[in-house]
Amino acid sequence: MREEEIEKLRGVVRDCVSKHLYSSAIFFADKVAALTNDPADVYMQAQALFLGRHYRRAFHLLNASKIVLRDLRFHYLAAKCLEELKEWEQCLSMLGDAKVDEDGNVYDTKDSNVMYLDKDGEDREINISSAICFLRGKAYEALENRAQARLWYKAAIKADPLCYEALECLIENHMLTCELETSLLSSLEFGSEDGWLSSFYSCLIKKYDKENVVEAKFREIEKEKCDSVHSSSSFSHSLKNNTDLLACKAEYYHQCGEYQKCFELTSVLLEKDPFHLKCTFVHLAAAMELGHSNELYLMACNLVEDYPQNKATNLDGTFAPAWIGYGNAFAAQEEGDQAMLGYRTAARLFPGCHLPTLYIGMEYMRTHSFKLAEQFFMQAKTICPSDPLVYNELGVVAYHMKEYNKAVWWFEKTLAHIPSSLSEMWEPTVVNLAHAYRKLKMYHEAISCYERALTLSNRSLSTYAGLAYTYHLQDNFSAAITYYHKALWLKPDDQFCTEMLSLALVDEGRHGIDPKIEFQ
């Protein structure tokens, strides 16, 4: 058979693969490889077998080839076959010996004599070494060696910043702390044309910076445009409405407590792309915070139907929200041991996520083990030093331990770390700060904080009661009586306010009318 006829057959194989006609591709690739015995054609046959899910046959073909130990492509595809067969130890063995340090630098490799037969010479192919590092990471993660998996994922993204899957695993599986994520991104060597990618990656990592910093990152990416060869401006497109970018923005709104804004954005996104999983999870979280029970039920039914094998702890043990939700469900029922089991599992599986450690501290605080709670809150602060919720819990535990000066310090740090303007979400923190000031007899500061809290929410019993009690301690009985009444309007059977109102009325009668009050 002439060379041009063989080349035509190769084209048939490639066309069959592009049209997902894998049995046809396998048939013709087998004939081409038999006619030429060329390594590139053997590889094409193995690729067709792999795509047709004939993993053992593909592995046997690659392993029988004399070039398998010398061509990285053969190495890699053979290891991919073993990955699909779940034979992880053999997969690692096939990938060869190599070591990686804490910074993701690979060394002590014995692959110095291997070659990479690049048959197409594509302009922007992903570095084969990066793909191999990523596969090593997946194998180690499957073997539950998450420490090694983390290092190899770092090695993969450092070897080639275009290997997005490695970064996705590091972020989604919470393998790195906030600081380590930022450090890793700063160490990546992007090409001169990949500035947009660097900005996009910076929006994917944990976002606890100030609002203006995060918004600036989003604006920078939204400016990226692709101008068509056509001169008309209508052919100019940008990433402004990209679903991945908007899902990141929705995640940031949820983190800032802007649940309605988040829900509106995710609702629009899900109309455009109903099966965008990241957006779906943020949408569910916002719906839960807003109390949209009908939306939650409908989404839950759709998820069970569309993704029956995903996101439950028994089916997907690496899904952090499932473990945390498992713990929260038991914590809500005051089943402390079961809640701790969920949180501790999450803390072990996701060392870069501070929430399991934070919730463990909350459970200890619920049982009045304040010193233990403080230890876990400090651990959470080490993992994520920018989350204001951590500082709030440190303030609460200090308050319970009667360390009121320390409590004030932590609550003020909480307010300083809030990335956006104060919302109703942070009203309890402002009230807690007021309580701490009151305990220190700093009544003017306490009243100022209570009044600030009322601007965030005017239906808080604790705020009205605290404000009334502070005025009462200042012997401003009229003001105290006014706010006790407001508190009782919210909860008429509140025992503290009922008793204190009676005392305030007696005190006012005993001391006469407050001379500060001027009657018109």
Short mmCIF file of C-alpha atoms in Angstrom, two decimals, residues 187-357:
data_model
loop_
_atom_site.label_atom_id
_atom_site.label_comp_id
_atom_site.label_asym_id
_atom_site.label_seq_id
_atom_site.Cartn_x
_atom_site.Cartn_y
_atom_site.Cartn_z
CA SER A 187 5.42 31.33 41.66
CA LEU A 188 3.83 30.29 38.35
CA GLU A 189 5.62 31.31 35.16
CA PHE A 190 2.90 32.45 32.77
CA GLY A 191 3.61 33.21 29.13
CA SER A 192 3.51 36.80 27.95
CA GLU A 193 0.12 36.13 26.34
CA ASP A 194 -1.33 34.54 29.48
CA GLY A 195 -1.79 37.59 31.67
CA TRP A 196 -5.56 37.07 31.58
CA LEU A 197 -5.08 33.52 32.91
CA SER A 198 -3.04 34.73 35.86
CA SER A 199 -5.85 37.19 36.72
CA PHE A 200 -8.50 34.50 36.27
CA TYR A 201 -6.66 32.07 38.56
CA SER A 202 -6.41 34.79 41.23
CA CYS A 203 -10.23 34.96 41.24
CA LEU A 204 -10.55 31.19 41.71
CA ILE A 205 -8.63 30.97 44.97
CA LYS A 206 -10.01 31.85 48.41
CA LYS A 207 -11.24 35.46 48.43
CA TYR A 208 -10.86 37.12 51.83
CA ASP A 209 -9.28 40.36 50.60
CA LYS A 210 -10.98 43.73 50.97
CA GLU A 211 -13.90 44.39 48.64
CA ASN A 212 -12.02 46.93 46.50
CA VAL A 213 -9.14 44.46 45.94
CA VAL A 214 -11.42 41.60 44.85
CA GLU A 215 -13.60 43.84 42.69
CA ALA A 216 -10.45 45.15 40.98
CA LYS A 217 -9.48 41.57 40.11
CA PHE A 218 -12.88 40.96 38.53
CA ARG A 219 -12.73 44.21 36.57
CA GLU A 220 -9.27 43.35 35.25
CA ILE A 221 -10.53 40.08 33.78
CA GLU A 222 -13.71 41.63 32.43
CA LYS A 223 -11.56 44.01 30.36
CA GLU A 224 -10.04 41.08 28.43
CA LYS A 225 -11.35 41.14 24.89
CA CYS A 226 -10.99 39.03 21.79
CA ASP A 227 -11.25 41.09 18.62
CA SER A 228 -12.29 39.24 15.50
CA VAL A 229 -10.55 39.80 12.19
CA HIS A 230 -13.74 41.58 11.18
CA SER A 231 -13.56 45.32 11.65
CA SER A 232 -17.05 45.64 13.10
CA SER A 233 -17.07 46.29 16.85
CA SER A 234 -19.93 43.79 17.18
CA PHE A 235 -17.35 41.03 16.82
CA SER A 236 -15.47 42.11 19.95
CA HIS A 237 -16.18 39.79 22.88
CA SER A 238 -15.04 39.78 26.50
CA LEU A 239 -15.06 37.49 29.55
CA LYS A 240 -17.47 39.78 31.39
CA ASN A 241 -20.38 37.34 31.06
CA ASN A 242 -18.36 34.15 31.30
CA THR A 243 -20.19 31.65 33.54
CA ASP A 244 -17.07 30.56 35.44
CA LEU A 245 -16.18 34.16 36.24
CA LEU A 246 -19.72 35.03 37.31
CA ALA A 247 -19.86 31.89 39.48
CA CYS A 248 -16.71 33.13 41.24
CA LYS A 249 -18.35 36.50 41.75
CA ALA A 250 -21.48 34.83 43.18
CA GLU A 251 -19.27 32.83 45.55
CA TYR A 252 -17.70 36.08 46.73
CA TYR A 253 -21.12 37.70 47.31
CA HIS A 254 -22.15 34.69 49.42
CA GLN A 255 -18.94 34.91 51.42
CA CYS A 256 -19.63 38.60 52.12
CA GLY A 257 -23.15 37.82 53.33
CA GLU A 258 -24.86 39.46 50.34
CA TYR A 259 -27.17 36.49 49.91
CA GLN A 260 -29.90 38.19 47.86
CA LYS A 261 -27.36 39.58 45.41
CA CYS A 262 -25.73 36.15 45.21
CA PHE A 263 -29.07 34.38 44.65
CA GLU A 264 -30.10 36.77 41.88
CA LEU A 265 -26.81 36.25 40.06
CA THR A 266 -26.85 32.45 40.37
CA SER A 267 -30.49 32.36 39.21
CA VAL A 268 -29.52 34.17 36.00
CA LEU A 269 -26.49 31.91 35.54
CA LEU A 270 -28.47 28.71 35.99
CA GLU A 271 -30.96 29.82 33.36
CA LYS A 272 -28.02 30.15 31.00
CA ASP A 273 -26.20 26.98 32.12
CA PRO A 274 -28.49 24.77 34.28
CA PHE A 275 -25.80 22.16 34.91
CA HIS A 276 -22.95 24.40 36.10
CA LEU A 277 -22.12 22.54 39.32
CA LYS A 278 -20.11 25.24 41.08
CA CYS A 279 -22.87 27.77 40.47
CA THR A 280 -25.46 25.22 41.63
CA PHE A 281 -23.76 24.76 45.01
CA VAL A 282 -23.51 28.53 45.60
CA HIS A 283 -27.15 28.90 44.54
CA LEU A 284 -28.20 26.25 47.08
CA ALA A 285 -26.21 27.92 49.85
CA ALA A 286 -27.79 31.32 49.10
CA ALA A 287 -31.28 29.78 48.89
CA MET A 288 -30.77 28.17 52.29
CA GLU A 289 -29.70 31.47 53.89
CA LEU A 290 -32.73 33.24 52.38
CA GLY A 291 -35.13 30.49 53.47
CA HIS A 292 -36.25 29.56 49.95
CA SER A 293 -37.36 26.05 50.90
CA ASN A 294 -39.28 25.38 47.67
CA GLU A 295 -36.20 26.22 45.59
CA LEU A 296 -34.06 23.96 47.77
CA TYR A 297 -36.46 21.03 47.39
CA LEU A 298 -36.70 21.44 43.62
CA MET A 299 -32.92 21.72 43.21
CA ALA A 300 -32.34 18.70 45.45
CA CYS A 301 -34.69 16.56 43.35
CA ASN A 302 -32.96 17.69 40.14
CA LEU A 303 -29.49 16.96 41.54
CA VAL A 304 -30.44 13.44 42.60
CA GLU A 305 -31.79 12.81 39.12
CA ASP A 306 -28.93 14.40 37.19
CA TYR A 307 -25.98 13.40 39.41
CA PRO A 308 -26.93 10.19 41.26
CA GLN A 309 -23.28 9.21 41.87
CA ASN A 310 -22.01 12.57 43.11
CA LYS A 311 -21.49 14.56 46.25
CA ALA A 312 -22.53 12.28 49.08
CA THR A 313 -19.91 11.17 51.60
CA ASN A 314 -20.36 7.48 50.72
CA LEU A 315 -20.13 8.16 46.98
CA ASP A 316 -17.67 11.06 46.87
CA GLY A 317 -15.50 11.17 49.98
CA THR A 318 -13.61 14.24 48.76
CA PHE A 319 -16.58 16.63 48.74
CA ALA A 320 -15.95 19.03 51.62
CA PRO A 321 -19.46 20.56 51.92
CA ALA A 322 -20.97 17.08 52.42
CA TRP A 323 -18.76 16.35 55.43
CA ILE A 324 -19.32 19.79 56.94
CA GLY A 325 -23.07 19.52 56.30
CA TYR A 326 -23.02 16.08 57.93
CA GLY A 327 -21.44 17.61 61.04
CA ASN A 328 -23.80 20.61 61.05
CA ALA A 329 -26.87 18.39 60.84
CA PHE A 330 -25.85 16.49 63.98
CA ALA A 331 -24.75 19.70 65.72
CA ALA A 332 -28.23 21.15 65.13
CA GLN A 333 -29.65 18.12 66.95
CA GLU A 334 -27.03 18.50 69.71
CA GLU A 335 -25.49 15.15 68.78
CA GLY A 336 -21.98 16.30 69.63
CA ASP A 337 -20.10 13.03 69.07
CA GLN A 338 -21.50 12.49 65.58
CA ALA A 339 -20.97 16.16 64.72
CA MET A 340 -17.34 15.93 65.83
CA LEU A 341 -16.87 12.83 63.66
CA GLY A 342 -17.96 14.74 60.58
CA TYR A 343 -15.85 17.80 61.41
CA ARG A 344 -12.72 15.78 62.24
CA THR A 345 -13.03 13.80 59.02
CA ALA A 346 -13.36 17.04 57.07
CA ALA A 347 -10.36 18.56 58.89
CA ARG A 348 -8.25 15.50 58.02
CA LEU A 349 -9.33 15.35 54.37
CA PHE A 350 -9.22 19.10 53.68
CA PRO A 351 -6.25 20.63 55.54
CA GLY A 352 -6.55 23.89 53.61
CA CYS A 353 -10.15 24.49 54.74
CA HIS A 354 -10.45 26.23 58.10
CA LEU A 355 -14.20 25.65 58.53
CA PRO A 356 -14.03 22.11 60.02
CA THR A 357 -11.55 23.33 62.66
#
